[in-house]
CSV table of C-alpha atoms in Angstrom, one decimal:
chain,number,residue,atom,x,y,z
O,1,MET,CA,0.0,0.0,0.0
O,2,ASP,CA,1.3,3.5,-0.9
O,3,ARG,CA,2.2,5.2,2.4
O,4,SER,CA,3.5,8.4,0.7
O,5,PRO,CA,2.3,11.5,2.5
O,6,ALA,CA,-0.9,13.1,1.2
O,7,PRO,CA,-0.4,16.3,-0.8
O,8,GLU,CA,-0.7,19.6,1.0
O,9,PRO,CA,-3.8,21.6,0.4
O,10,PHE,CA,-2.0,23.9,-2.0
O,11,GLU,CA,-0.6,21.1,-4.1
O,12,ALA,CA,-2.2,20.1,-7.3
O,13,VAL,CA,-1.6,17.8,-10.2
O,14,HIS,CA,0.4,19.6,-12.8
O,15,THR,CA,-0.9,19.5,-16.3
O,16,ALA,CA,1.3,20.2,-19.4
O,17,GLY,CA,2.0,23.8,-19.8
O,18,ALA,CA,0.2,24.8,-16.5
O,19,ALA,CA,1.8,26.9,-13.9
O,20,PRO,CA,2.9,24.8,-10.9
O,21,ALA,CA,0.9,25.2,-7.8
O,22,PRO,CA,2.5,27.2,-5.1
O,23,ALA,CA,4.3,25.2,-2.5
O,24,PRO,CA,3.3,25.8,1.2
O,25,HIS,CA,6.4,27.8,1.8
O,26,GLU,CA,5.4,30.1,-1.0
O,27,THR,CA,2.0,30.8,0.2
O,28,GLY,CA,2.8,33.1,3.0
O,29,GLY,CA,0.5,31.3,5.5
O,30,ALA,CA,-1.2,28.1,6.5
O,31,HIS,CA,-4.2,27.3,4.4
O,32,GLU,CA,-6.5,26.9,7.4
O,33,HIS,CA,-5.7,30.4,8.5
O,34,ARG,CA,-6.1,32.1,5.1
O,35,TRP,CA,-9.1,34.3,6.2
O,36,LEU,CA,-7.2,35.5,9.3
O,37,ILE,CA,-4.3,36.3,7.0
O,38,LEU,CA,-6.7,38.4,4.9
O,39,GLY,CA,-7.6,40.3,8.0
O,40,VAL,CA,-4.0,41.0,8.8
O,41,VAL,CA,-3.2,42.0,5.3
O,42,GLY,CA,-6.3,44.2,5.1
O,43,ILE,CA,-5.3,46.1,8.3
O,44,ALA,CA,-1.9,46.8,6.9
O,45,GLN,CA,-3.3,47.9,3.5
O,46,LEU,CA,-5.8,50.2,5.3
O,47,MET,CA,-3.0,51.7,7.3
O,48,VAL,CA,-1.0,52.6,4.2
O,49,VAL,CA,-4.0,53.8,2.1
O,50,LEU,CA,-5.7,56.0,4.6
O,51,ASP,CA,-2.4,57.6,5.6
O,52,ALA,CA,-2.5,59.4,2.2
O,53,THR,CA,-5.6,61.3,3.2
O,54,ILE,CA,-5.8,61.2,7.0
O,55,VAL,CA,-2.9,63.7,7.3
O,56,ASN,CA,-4.7,66.1,4.9
O,57,ILE,CA,-7.4,66.8,7.5
O,58,ALA,CA,-4.7,67.3,10.2
O,59,LEU,CA,-2.6,69.8,8.2
O,60,PRO,CA,-4.2,73.1,9.3
O,61,SER,CA,-3.8,72.1,12.9
O,62,ALA,CA,-0.3,70.9,12.5
O,63,GLN,CA,0.6,74.1,10.6
O,64,ARG,CA,-0.7,76.2,13.5
O,65,ASP,CA,1.1,74.1,16.1
O,66,LEU,CA,4.5,73.9,14.3
O,67,GLY,CA,4.4,77.3,12.6
O,68,PHE,CA,5.4,76.4,9.0
O,69,SER,CA,4.4,78.4,6.0
O,70,ASP,CA,1.7,77.7,3.4
O,71,GLY,CA,4.5,77.2,0.8
O,72,ASN,CA,6.1,74.4,2.9
O,73,ARG,CA,2.7,72.8,3.7
O,74,GLN,CA,2.8,70.6,0.6
O,75,TRP,CA,5.9,68.8,1.7
O,76,ILE,CA,4.0,67.0,4.5
O,77,VAL,CA,2.1,65.3,1.7
O,78,THR,CA,4.8,65.2,-1.0
O,79,ALA,CA,7.5,63.7,1.2
O,80,TYR,CA,5.3,60.6,1.7
O,81,ALA,CA,4.3,60.4,-1.9
O,82,LEU,CA,7.9,60.7,-3.2
O,83,ALA,CA,9.3,58.0,-1.0
O,84,PHE,CA,6.4,55.7,-1.5
O,85,GLY,CA,5.9,56.1,-5.2
O,86,SER,CA,9.6,55.9,-6.2
O,87,LEU,CA,10.5,52.9,-4.0
O,88,LEU,CA,7.5,50.6,-4.5
O,89,LEU,CA,9.1,48.4,-7.3
O,90,LEU,CA,12.2,48.0,-5.2
O,91,GLY,CA,10.1,47.1,-2.2
O,92,GLY,CA,8.3,44.5,-4.2
O,93,ARG,CA,11.5,42.9,-5.4
O,94,ILE,CA,12.9,42.9,-1.9
O,95,ALA,CA,9.9,40.9,-0.8
O,96,ASP,CA,10.6,38.3,-3.5
O,97,LEU,CA,14.3,38.1,-2.5
O,98,VAL,CA,14.2,38.2,1.3
O,99,GLY,CA,10.8,36.7,2.1
O,100,ARG,CA,7.4,38.2,2.3
O,101,LYS,CA,6.8,37.6,6.0
O,102,LEU,CA,10.1,39.3,7.0
O,103,VAL,CA,9.5,42.3,4.7
O,104,PHE,CA,5.9,42.6,5.8
O,105,LEU,CA,6.8,42.7,9.5
O,106,ALA,CA,9.7,45.0,8.9
O,107,GLY,CA,7.5,47.4,6.9
O,108,LEU,CA,4.9,47.3,9.6
O,109,GLY,CA,7.4,48.0,12.4
O,110,GLY,CA,9.2,50.8,10.5
O,111,PHE,CA,5.9,52.4,9.5
O,112,ALA,CA,4.7,52.4,13.1
O,113,LEU,CA,8.0,53.9,14.4
O,114,ALA,CA,8.0,56.6,11.6
O,115,SER,CA,4.3,57.4,12.6
O,116,ALA,CA,5.4,57.7,16.2
O,117,LEU,CA,8.2,60.1,15.2
O,118,GLY,CA,5.8,62.2,13.2
O,119,GLY,CA,3.2,62.3,16.0
O,120,ALA,CA,5.9,63.5,18.4
O,121,ALA,CA,7.3,66.1,15.9
O,122,THR,CA,8.5,69.4,17.4
O,123,SER,CA,9.5,71.0,14.1
O,124,PHE,CA,8.5,71.1,10.4
O,125,THR,CA,11.7,69.2,9.5
O,126,MET,CA,11.1,66.4,11.9
O,127,LEU,CA,7.6,66.0,10.6
O,128,VAL,CA,8.8,65.9,6.9
O,129,VAL,CA,11.5,63.3,7.8
O,130,ALA,CA,8.9,61.2,9.5
O,131,ARG,CA,6.6,61.3,6.5
O,132,ALA,CA,9.4,60.3,4.2
O,133,LEU,CA,10.2,57.4,6.4
O,134,GLN,CA,6.5,56.4,6.4
O,135,GLY,CA,6.7,56.4,2.6
O,136,LEU,CA,9.9,54.3,2.6
O,137,PHE,CA,8.5,51.6,4.9
O,138,GLY,CA,5.1,51.8,3.1
O,139,ALA,CA,6.9,50.9,-0.1
O,140,LEU,CA,8.1,47.7,1.7
O,141,LEU,CA,4.8,46.9,3.3
O,142,ALA,CA,2.2,47.5,0.5
O,143,PRO,CA,3.7,45.0,-2.1
O,144,ALA,CA,4.5,42.4,0.5
O,145,ALA,CA,0.9,42.6,1.7
O,146,LEU,CA,-0.6,42.1,-1.7
O,147,SER,CA,1.8,39.4,-2.8
O,148,LEU,CA,1.0,37.5,0.5
O,149,LEU,CA,-2.7,37.7,-0.5
O,150,THR,CA,-1.9,36.6,-4.0
O,151,THR,CA,0.0,33.5,-3.0
O,152,THR,CA,-2.3,32.6,0.0
O,153,PHE,CA,-5.6,32.4,-2.0
O,154,THR,CA,-5.2,30.0,-4.9
O,155,ASP,CA,-8.8,28.7,-5.1
O,156,PRO,CA,-10.6,30.8,-7.7
O,157,LYS,CA,-13.8,31.3,-5.7
O,158,GLU,CA,-12.0,32.1,-2.5
O,159,ARG,CA,-9.5,34.3,-4.3
O,160,ALA,CA,-12.5,36.3,-5.7
O,161,LYS,CA,-13.9,36.9,-2.3
O,162,ALA,CA,-10.5,37.9,-0.8
O,163,PHE,CA,-9.7,40.3,-3.6
O,164,GLY,CA,-13.2,41.8,-3.4
O,165,ILE,CA,-12.6,42.7,0.2
O,166,TYR,CA,-9.0,43.8,-0.4
O,167,GLY,CA,-10.1,45.9,-3.4
O,168,ALA,CA,-12.8,47.6,-1.3
O,169,ILE,CA,-10.2,48.4,1.4
O,170,ALA,CA,-7.9,49.9,-1.2
O,171,GLY,CA,-10.6,51.9,-2.8
O,172,ALA,CA,-12.3,53.1,0.4
O,173,GLY,CA,-9.2,53.8,2.4
O,174,GLY,CA,-9.0,57.4,1.3
O,175,ALA,CA,-12.5,58.1,2.4
O,176,VAL,CA,-12.0,56.3,5.7
O,177,GLY,CA,-8.9,58.4,6.2
O,178,LEU,CA,-11.0,61.6,5.8
O,179,LEU,CA,-13.5,60.4,8.4
O,180,LEU,CA,-10.9,59.1,10.9
O,181,GLY,CA,-8.8,62.2,10.4
O,182,GLY,CA,-11.8,64.4,11.1
O,183,VAL,CA,-12.7,62.6,14.3
O,184,LEU,CA,-9.2,62.5,15.6
O,185,THR,CA,-8.4,66.1,14.8
O,186,GLU,CA,-11.7,67.4,16.1
O,187,TYR,CA,-11.9,65.5,19.4
O,188,LEU,CA,-8.3,64.7,20.2
O,189,ASP,CA,-5.3,66.3,18.5
O,190,TRP,CA,-3.8,66.3,15.0
O,191,ARG,CA,-0.9,64.1,16.3
O,192,TRP,CA,-3.3,61.2,16.8
O,193,CYS,CA,-3.7,61.1,13.0
O,194,LEU,CA,-0.2,59.6,13.1
O,195,TYR,CA,-0.3,57.9,16.4
O,196,VAL,CA,-3.3,55.8,15.3
O,197,ASN,CA,-1.0,53.8,13.0
O,198,LEU,CA,0.6,52.3,16.1
O,199,ILE,CA,-2.7,50.7,17.0
O,200,PHE,CA,-3.2,49.2,13.5
O,201,ALA,CA,0.4,48.1,13.4
O,202,VAL,CA,0.3,46.2,16.8
O,203,PHE,CA,-2.7,44.1,15.7
O,204,ALA,CA,-1.2,43.4,12.2
O,205,MET,CA,2.2,42.5,13.6
O,206,LEU,CA,0.8,40.1,16.2
O,207,GLY,CA,-1.3,38.4,13.6
O,208,GLY,CA,1.5,38.4,11.0
O,209,ALA,CA,4.1,37.0,13.3
O,210,ARG,CA,1.7,34.2,14.3
O,211,LEU,CA,0.0,33.3,11.0
O,212,LEU,CA,2.5,34.1,8.2
O,213,ARG,CA,5.2,31.9,6.8
O,214,GLY,CA,8.4,33.0,5.0
O,215,GLY,CA,6.9,33.2,1.5
O,216,ARG,CA,10.3,33.0,-0.1
O,217,PRO,CA,10.4,31.2,-3.4
O,218,ALA,CA,13.1,28.6,-3.9
O,219,ASP,CA,14.2,30.1,-7.2
O,220,ARG,CA,14.8,33.6,-5.8
O,221,PRO,CA,15.6,36.2,-8.5
O,222,ARG,CA,18.7,38.4,-8.2
O,223,LEU,CA,18.4,42.2,-7.7
O,224,ASP,CA,18.7,44.2,-10.8
O,225,VAL,CA,20.8,47.1,-9.4
O,226,PRO,CA,20.9,49.3,-12.6
O,227,GLY,CA,17.2,48.8,-13.2
O,228,THR,CA,16.5,49.7,-9.5
O,229,VAL,CA,18.4,52.9,-9.8
O,230,LEU,CA,16.8,53.9,-13.1
O,231,VAL,CA,13.2,53.3,-12.1
O,232,SER,CA,13.5,54.7,-8.6
O,233,ALA,CA,15.1,57.9,-9.9
O,234,GLY,CA,12.6,58.1,-12.7
O,235,LEU,CA,9.6,57.7,-10.5
O,236,PHE,CA,11.0,60.2,-8.0
O,237,CYS,CA,11.4,62.8,-10.7
O,238,ILE,CA,7.9,62.2,-12.1
O,239,VAL,CA,6.2,62.4,-8.7
O,240,TYR,CA,8.3,65.4,-7.7
O,241,GLY,CA,7.6,67.2,-11.0
O,242,PHE,CA,3.9,66.8,-10.7
O,243,SER,CA,3.9,67.6,-7.0
O,244,ASN,CA,5.9,70.8,-7.8
O,245,ALA,CA,3.3,71.8,-10.3
O,246,GLU,CA,0.9,72.4,-7.5
O,247,SER,CA,2.9,75.4,-6.2
O,248,HIS,CA,4.9,76.4,-9.3
O,249,ALA,CA,4.0,77.1,-12.9
O,250,TRP,CA,4.2,74.3,-15.5
O,251,GLY,CA,6.8,76.4,-17.3
O,252,ASP,CA,9.1,76.4,-14.2
O,253,VAL,CA,12.3,74.4,-14.8
O,254,GLN,CA,11.7,72.5,-11.5
O,255,THR,CA,8.4,71.2,-13.0
O,256,TRP,CA,9.1,70.4,-16.6
O,257,GLY,CA,12.8,69.7,-16.0
O,258,PHE,CA,12.0,66.9,-13.4
O,259,LEU,CA,9.2,65.6,-15.6
O,260,ALA,CA,11.4,65.4,-18.6
O,261,ALA,CA,14.2,63.7,-16.6
O,262,GLY,CA,11.7,61.2,-15.2
O,263,GLY,CA,10.4,60.3,-18.6
O,264,VAL,CA,14.0,59.7,-19.9
O,265,LEU,CA,14.9,57.6,-16.9
O,266,VAL,CA,11.7,55.5,-17.1
O,267,ALA,CA,12.3,55.0,-20.8
O,268,ALA,CA,15.9,53.9,-20.1
O,269,PHE,CA,14.6,51.5,-17.5
O,270,ALA,CA,12.2,50.0,-20.0
O,271,TRP,CA,15.0,49.5,-22.5
O,272,TRP,CA,17.3,48.0,-19.8
O,273,GLN,CA,14.6,45.5,-18.8
O,274,THR,CA,14.8,43.9,-22.3
O,275,ARG,CA,18.6,43.3,-21.8
O,276,ALA,CA,19.1,42.6,-18.1
O,277,ALA,CA,19.8,39.1,-17.1
O,278,HIS,CA,17.6,39.4,-14.0
O,279,PRO,CA,15.3,42.3,-14.7
O,280,LEU,CA,13.6,44.1,-11.8
O,281,LEU,CA,10.3,44.2,-13.7
O,282,PRO,CA,10.3,41.3,-16.1
O,283,LEU,CA,8.4,42.0,-19.3
O,284,ARG,CA,6.3,38.9,-18.8
O,285,VAL,CA,4.7,40.7,-15.9
O,286,VAL,CA,3.5,43.7,-17.9
O,287,LEU,CA,3.0,42.4,-21.4
O,288,ASP,CA,0.0,40.2,-20.6
O,289,ARG,CA,-3.0,42.1,-22.0
O,290,ASP,CA,-5.2,41.6,-18.9
O,291,ARG,CA,-2.4,42.5,-16.5
O,292,ALA,CA,-1.5,45.6,-18.6
O,293,ALA,CA,-5.2,46.7,-18.7
O,294,SER,CA,-5.4,46.3,-14.9
O,295,PHE,CA,-2.2,48.4,-14.2
O,296,LEU,CA,-3.6,51.1,-16.5
O,297,ALA,CA,-7.0,50.9,-14.8
O,298,MET,CA,-5.4,51.4,-11.4
O,299,PHE,CA,-3.4,54.3,-12.7
O,300,ILE,CA,-6.4,56.1,-14.3
O,301,SER,CA,-8.8,55.5,-11.5
O,302,GLY,CA,-6.1,56.7,-9.0
O,303,ALA,CA,-5.9,59.9,-10.9
O,304,GLY,CA,-9.6,60.4,-11.4
O,305,MET,CA,-10.9,59.5,-8.0
O,306,PHE,CA,-9.3,62.6,-6.4
O,307,GLY,CA,-12.1,64.5,-8.1
O,308,VAL,CA,-14.3,63.0,-5.3
O,309,PHE,CA,-12.0,62.8,-2.3
O,310,LEU,CA,-10.2,66.1,-2.6
O,311,PHE,CA,-12.5,68.6,-4.2
O,312,LEU,CA,-15.7,67.4,-2.8
O,313,THR,CA,-14.1,67.6,0.7
O,314,TYR,CA,-13.3,71.3,-0.1
O,315,TYR,CA,-16.9,71.8,-1.3
O,316,LEU,CA,-18.5,70.3,1.8
O,317,GLN,CA,-16.3,72.2,4.3
O,318,GLN,CA,-15.9,75.5,2.5
O,319,ILE,CA,-19.2,75.9,0.8
O,320,LEU,CA,-21.7,73.9,2.9
O,321,GLY,CA,-19.8,74.6,6.1
O,322,TYR,CA,-19.4,70.9,7.2
O,323,THR,CA,-17.1,70.0,10.1
O,324,PRO,CA,-14.3,67.5,9.4
O,325,VAL,CA,-16.3,64.8,11.1
O,326,LYS,CA,-19.5,65.5,9.2
O,327,THR,CA,-17.5,65.6,6.0
O,328,GLY,CA,-16.1,62.1,6.7
O,329,LEU,CA,-19.6,60.8,7.5
O,330,ALA,CA,-20.8,62.2,4.2
O,331,PHE,CA,-18.5,59.8,2.3
O,332,LEU,CA,-19.6,56.7,4.2
O,333,PRO,CA,-22.5,55.8,1.9
O,334,MET,CA,-20.1,55.8,-1.0
O,335,VAL,CA,-17.7,53.6,1.0
O,336,ALA,CA,-20.5,51.1,1.8
O,337,VAL,CA,-21.5,50.8,-1.8
O,338,MET,CA,-17.9,50.3,-2.9
O,339,VAL,CA,-17.4,47.5,-0.3
O,340,VAL,CA,-20.5,45.6,-1.3
O,341,ILE,CA,-20.0,46.0,-5.1
O,342,SER,CA,-16.3,45.0,-4.8
O,343,VAL,CA,-17.1,41.7,-3.1
O,344,LEU,CA,-20.0,41.0,-5.4
O,345,THR,CA,-18.0,41.8,-8.6
O,346,THR,CA,-15.0,39.6,-7.9
O,347,ASN,CA,-17.1,36.8,-6.5
O,348,SER,CA,-20.0,36.6,-9.0
O,349,LEU,CA,-19.6,38.9,-12.0
O,350,VAL,CA,-16.0,38.6,-13.1
O,351,PRO,CA,-16.0,34.8,-12.9
O,352,ARG,CA,-19.1,34.7,-15.1
O,353,PHE,CA,-18.5,37.5,-17.6
O,354,GLY,CA,-14.8,38.4,-17.3
O,355,ALA,CA,-13.2,41.8,-16.6
O,356,LYS,CA,-14.0,43.2,-20.1
O,357,PRO,CA,-17.6,44.3,-19.5
O,358,ILE,CA,-17.2,44.9,-15.7
O,359,VAL,CA,-14.2,47.3,-15.4
O,360,PRO,CA,-15.2,49.5,-18.4
O,361,LEU,CA,-18.7,49.7,-17.0
O,362,GLY,CA,-17.2,50.9,-13.7
O,363,MET,CA,-15.2,53.5,-15.5
O,364,GLY,CA,-18.2,54.7,-17.3
O,365,LEU,CA,-20.2,55.0,-14.1
O,366,ALA,CA,-17.4,56.8,-12.4
O,367,ALA,CA,-17.2,59.3,-15.4
O,368,ALA,CA,-21.0,59.8,-15.1
O,369,SER,CA,-20.8,60.5,-11.4
O,370,MET,CA,-18.0,63.1,-12.0
O,371,ALA,CA,-20.1,64.8,-14.6
O,372,TRP,CA,-23.1,64.8,-12.3
O,373,LEU,CA,-21.1,66.5,-9.6
O,374,THR,CA,-20.6,69.5,-11.9
O,375,ALA,CA,-24.3,70.4,-11.3
O,376,LEU,CA,-23.6,71.3,-7.6
O,377,ASP,CA,-23.9,74.9,-6.6
O,378,VAL,CA,-23.7,77.0,-3.5
O,379,HIS,CA,-27.3,76.1,-2.5
O,380,SER,CA,-27.2,72.4,-3.1
O,381,GLY,CA,-28.2,70.0,-0.4
O,382,TYR,CA,-26.6,66.7,0.6
O,383,ALA,CA,-29.5,64.2,0.3
O,384,ALA,CA,-30.8,65.6,-3.0
O,385,HIS,CA,-27.7,66.7,-4.8
O,386,VAL,CA,-24.5,65.3,-3.3
O,387,LEU,CA,-25.5,61.8,-2.2
O,388,PRO,CA,-26.8,60.4,-5.6
O,389,PRO,CA,-23.6,61.0,-7.6
O,390,LEU,CA,-21.6,59.8,-4.6
O,391,LEU,CA,-23.5,56.5,-4.7
O,392,VAL,CA,-22.9,56.2,-8.4
O,393,ALA,CA,-19.1,56.9,-7.8
O,394,GLY,CA,-19.0,54.1,-5.2
O,395,LEU,CA,-20.7,51.7,-7.6
O,396,GLY,CA,-18.3,52.6,-10.4
O,397,LEU,CA,-15.1,52.4,-8.3
O,398,GLY,CA,-16.3,49.1,-6.8
O,399,LEU,CA,-16.5,47.7,-10.3
O,400,VAL,CA,-13.0,48.9,-11.1
O,401,PHE,CA,-10.7,48.4,-8.1
O,402,ALA,CA,-11.2,44.8,-6.9
O,403,PRO,CA,-11.3,43.2,-10.4
O,404,ALA,CA,-8.3,45.2,-11.6
O,405,MET,CA,-6.3,44.2,-8.5
O,406,SER,CA,-7.2,40.5,-8.9
O,407,MET,CA,-6.5,40.4,-12.6
O,408,ALA,CA,-3.2,42.3,-12.2
O,409,THR,CA,-1.8,39.6,-9.9
O,410,ALA,CA,-3.5,36.4,-11.2
O,411,GLY,CA,-1.3,33.8,-12.6
O,412,VAL,CA,2.0,35.5,-11.6
O,413,ALA,CA,4.9,33.1,-10.8
O,414,ALA,CA,5.8,33.0,-7.1
O,415,HIS,CA,9.1,34.7,-7.7
O,416,ASP,CA,7.4,37.6,-9.5
O,417,ALA,CA,4.5,38.0,-7.1
O,418,GLY,CA,6.1,40.9,-5.1
O,419,VAL,CA,7.0,43.0,-8.1
O,420,ALA,CA,3.6,42.4,-9.8
O,421,SER,CA,2.0,43.5,-6.5
O,422,ALA,CA,4.3,46.5,-6.4
O,423,MET,CA,3.2,47.5,-9.9
O,424,VAL,CA,-0.5,47.7,-8.7
O,425,ASN,CA,0.5,50.0,-5.9
O,426,THR,CA,2.9,52.0,-8.1
O,427,SER,CA,0.2,52.5,-10.7
O,428,GLN,CA,-2.3,53.8,-8.2
O,429,GLN,CA,0.2,56.0,-6.3
O,430,VAL,CA,1.7,57.6,-9.4
O,431,GLY,CA,-1.7,58.0,-10.9
O,432,GLY,CA,-2.9,59.7,-7.7
O,433,SER,CA,0.1,62.1,-7.7
O,434,ILE,CA,-0.4,63.0,-11.3
O,435,GLY,CA,-4.1,63.4,-10.9
O,436,THR,CA,-3.8,65.6,-7.8
O,437,ALA,CA,-1.3,67.9,-9.5
O,438,LEU,CA,-3.2,68.2,-12.7
O,439,LEU,CA,-6.6,68.7,-11.1
O,440,ASN,CA,-5.2,71.3,-8.6
O,441,SER,CA,-3.5,73.2,-11.4
O,442,LEU,CA,-6.6,73.2,-13.6
O,443,ALA,CA,-8.9,74.1,-10.7
O,444,THR,CA,-6.7,77.0,-9.6
O,445,SER,CA,-6.6,78.4,-13.1
O,446,ALA,CA,-10.4,78.2,-13.4
O,447,ALA,CA,-10.9,80.1,-10.2
O,448,ALA,CA,-8.4,82.8,-11.2
O,449,ASN,CA,-10.0,83.2,-14.6
O,450,TYR,CA,-13.4,83.6,-13.0
O,451,LEU,CA,-12.2,86.4,-10.7
O,452,VAL,CA,-10.8,88.5,-13.6
O,453,GLY,CA,-12.7,91.7,-13.8
O,454,ARG,CA,-15.0,91.0,-10.8
O,455,GLN,CA,-15.0,92.4,-7.3
O,456,PRO,CA,-13.9,89.8,-4.8
O,457,THR,CA,-17.0,89.8,-2.7
O,458,PRO,CA,-17.9,86.7,-0.6
O,459,GLU,CA,-20.5,85.6,-3.2
O,460,VAL,CA,-18.0,86.0,-6.1
O,461,GLN,CA,-15.3,84.1,-4.1
O,462,ALA,CA,-17.7,81.3,-3.4
O,463,GLN,CA,-18.7,81.1,-7.1
O,464,SER,CA,-15.0,81.1,-8.2
O,465,ALA,CA,-14.5,78.1,-5.9
O,466,MET,CA,-17.5,76.4,-7.5
O,467,GLU,CA,-15.9,77.0,-10.9
O,468,SER,CA,-12.7,75.4,-9.7
O,469,TYR,CA,-14.5,72.3,-8.3
O,470,SER,CA,-16.6,72.0,-11.5
O,471,THR,CA,-13.5,72.1,-13.6
O,472,ALA,CA,-11.9,69.4,-11.5
O,473,TYR,CA,-15.0,67.2,-11.8
O,474,TRP,CA,-15.1,67.5,-15.6
O,475,TRP,CA,-11.4,66.6,-16.0
O,476,SER,CA,-11.9,63.6,-13.6
O,477,ALA,CA,-14.8,62.6,-15.9
O,478,VAL,CA,-12.4,62.8,-18.8
O,479,PHE,CA,-9.8,60.6,-17.0
O,480,PHE,CA,-12.5,57.9,-16.4
O,481,ALA,CA,-13.7,58.1,-20.0
O,482,VAL,CA,-10.2,57.4,-21.2
O,483,GLY,CA,-10.1,54.5,-18.7
O,484,LEU,CA,-13.3,53.1,-20.3
O,485,LEU,CA,-11.7,53.2,-23.8
O,486,VAL,CA,-8.4,51.7,-22.6
O,487,THR,CA,-10.0,48.8,-20.7
O,488,VAL,CA,-12.5,48.0,-23.5
O,489,VAL,CA,-9.6,47.7,-25.9
O,490,LEU,CA,-7.1,45.8,-23.8
O,491,TYR,CA,-9.1,43.3,-21.7
O,492,ARG,CA,-9.7,40.0,-23.4
O,493,ARG,CA,-13.2,38.7,-23.9
O,494,GLY,CA,-14.7,35.9,-21.9
O,495,ALA,CA,-14.6,34.7,-18.3
O,496,PRO,CA,-11.2,33.7,-16.9
O,497,VAL,CA,-10.8,29.9,-16.7
O,498,HIS,CA,-8.2,28.6,-14.1
O,499,SER,CA,-6.0,25.7,-14.8
O,500,ALA,CA,-6.2,22.5,-12.9
O,501,ALA,CA,-3.0,23.5,-11.2
O,502,GLY,CA,-4.4,26.5,-9.8
O,503,GLY,CA,-2.5,28.9,-12.0
O,504,GLY,CA,-3.6,32.1,-13.4
O,505,PRO,CA,-6.5,32.8,-15.7
O,506,VAL,CA,-6.6,31.8,-19.3
O,507,HIS,CA,-9.2,32.9,-21.7
O,508,MET,CA,-11.6,31.1,-24.0
């Protein structure tokens, strides 16, 4: 009688040409604990995503407390975005090299310590350094978290549920940050917008240390040093150039010069990846049509959704007179819709119809919601005028985020899971940076043009602000419309069919 040990839950019979199933050491956690692992990973992702917006609410209070100028205020946000956006691909590859559990825990611990440093800041410089360190450790944490999820959930149905929840967290994290930042700033102190990360980190670290495994593939890739330098420097220049555009003219050398340098460096990186023996971002990761469509969907939606989070926040507080807490509560219906739709989409719709009709539909709904928001005026009410387009936006973004994240990482080899996950975060982060800069610049110009030849009375000032918000909404609608076209063209037809080995999706 055959007494060979029974296969592990992750093992499967390999078919010809099928991707081998992940071994237990590659999964990042024990199979029976996979839903607890999702909780741990979700907490970490929420911490990283909400930190991009929670500090925005605290900025006025921090500025009064530390005494820095309006001109320097942007660096509290930019320092985080620069480090996070430029180092994500490196962080993803480090997770593949060193092991996802170790990198995940190191990222959590470092992010928590950097948050504590920021909360205790006694000067502007100290706060900027802390925000940069948050971005650095976030660049380790985010791709490690997503790659752990990718390698833990190999069953198609369970993977759909997991990515539905994860996608909802990623999409709703910005709105949660606005709400939590408002509550902490209004009832405690702006410093708690940073200290709160310690609470998230403690729970995630305890769970991660107990549940996760090493997640280090046997065939570990080597680090592509030239590629790392090129892409990190290129992304730094691009994020810095667009961030600089918020406070300087587009014709300023610090704007177009950094953008041009970033474009050249990224082009050089792409060229080098075709020749490197061990490329940082193997072309097999980005040249798959579905994966490329998903990366672009994350980039475009990251740029467009700031039309909701940023400018609608200004509208609610400056025009309608909402408090920070009331502003955060106003976004909750959109978040609820996004969560429900994200889970439903990846669990029921994408397995049946594929991503091609789902993600473009989400882009179209998001574009429609942005166009609907342009109808707001200084006398609009929440229930009749703000809530309906918010619900449509939640529906649209829910149809985009979770399927795009799942398709972007489906079928990736274990030794590429980290860098593929990093590309998801890089796409969203760089898209958000570019979108924020472009929309801010366009909105500011619209407000200035409206004021030309008019007396700056309170009514005129309010109307100029409405002109700026409307301009931002229209351009957000354009971003999402482009996303609709891109995803319709790139996504393959048909529902994804998983191999017997549990590999990635193939298409009929």
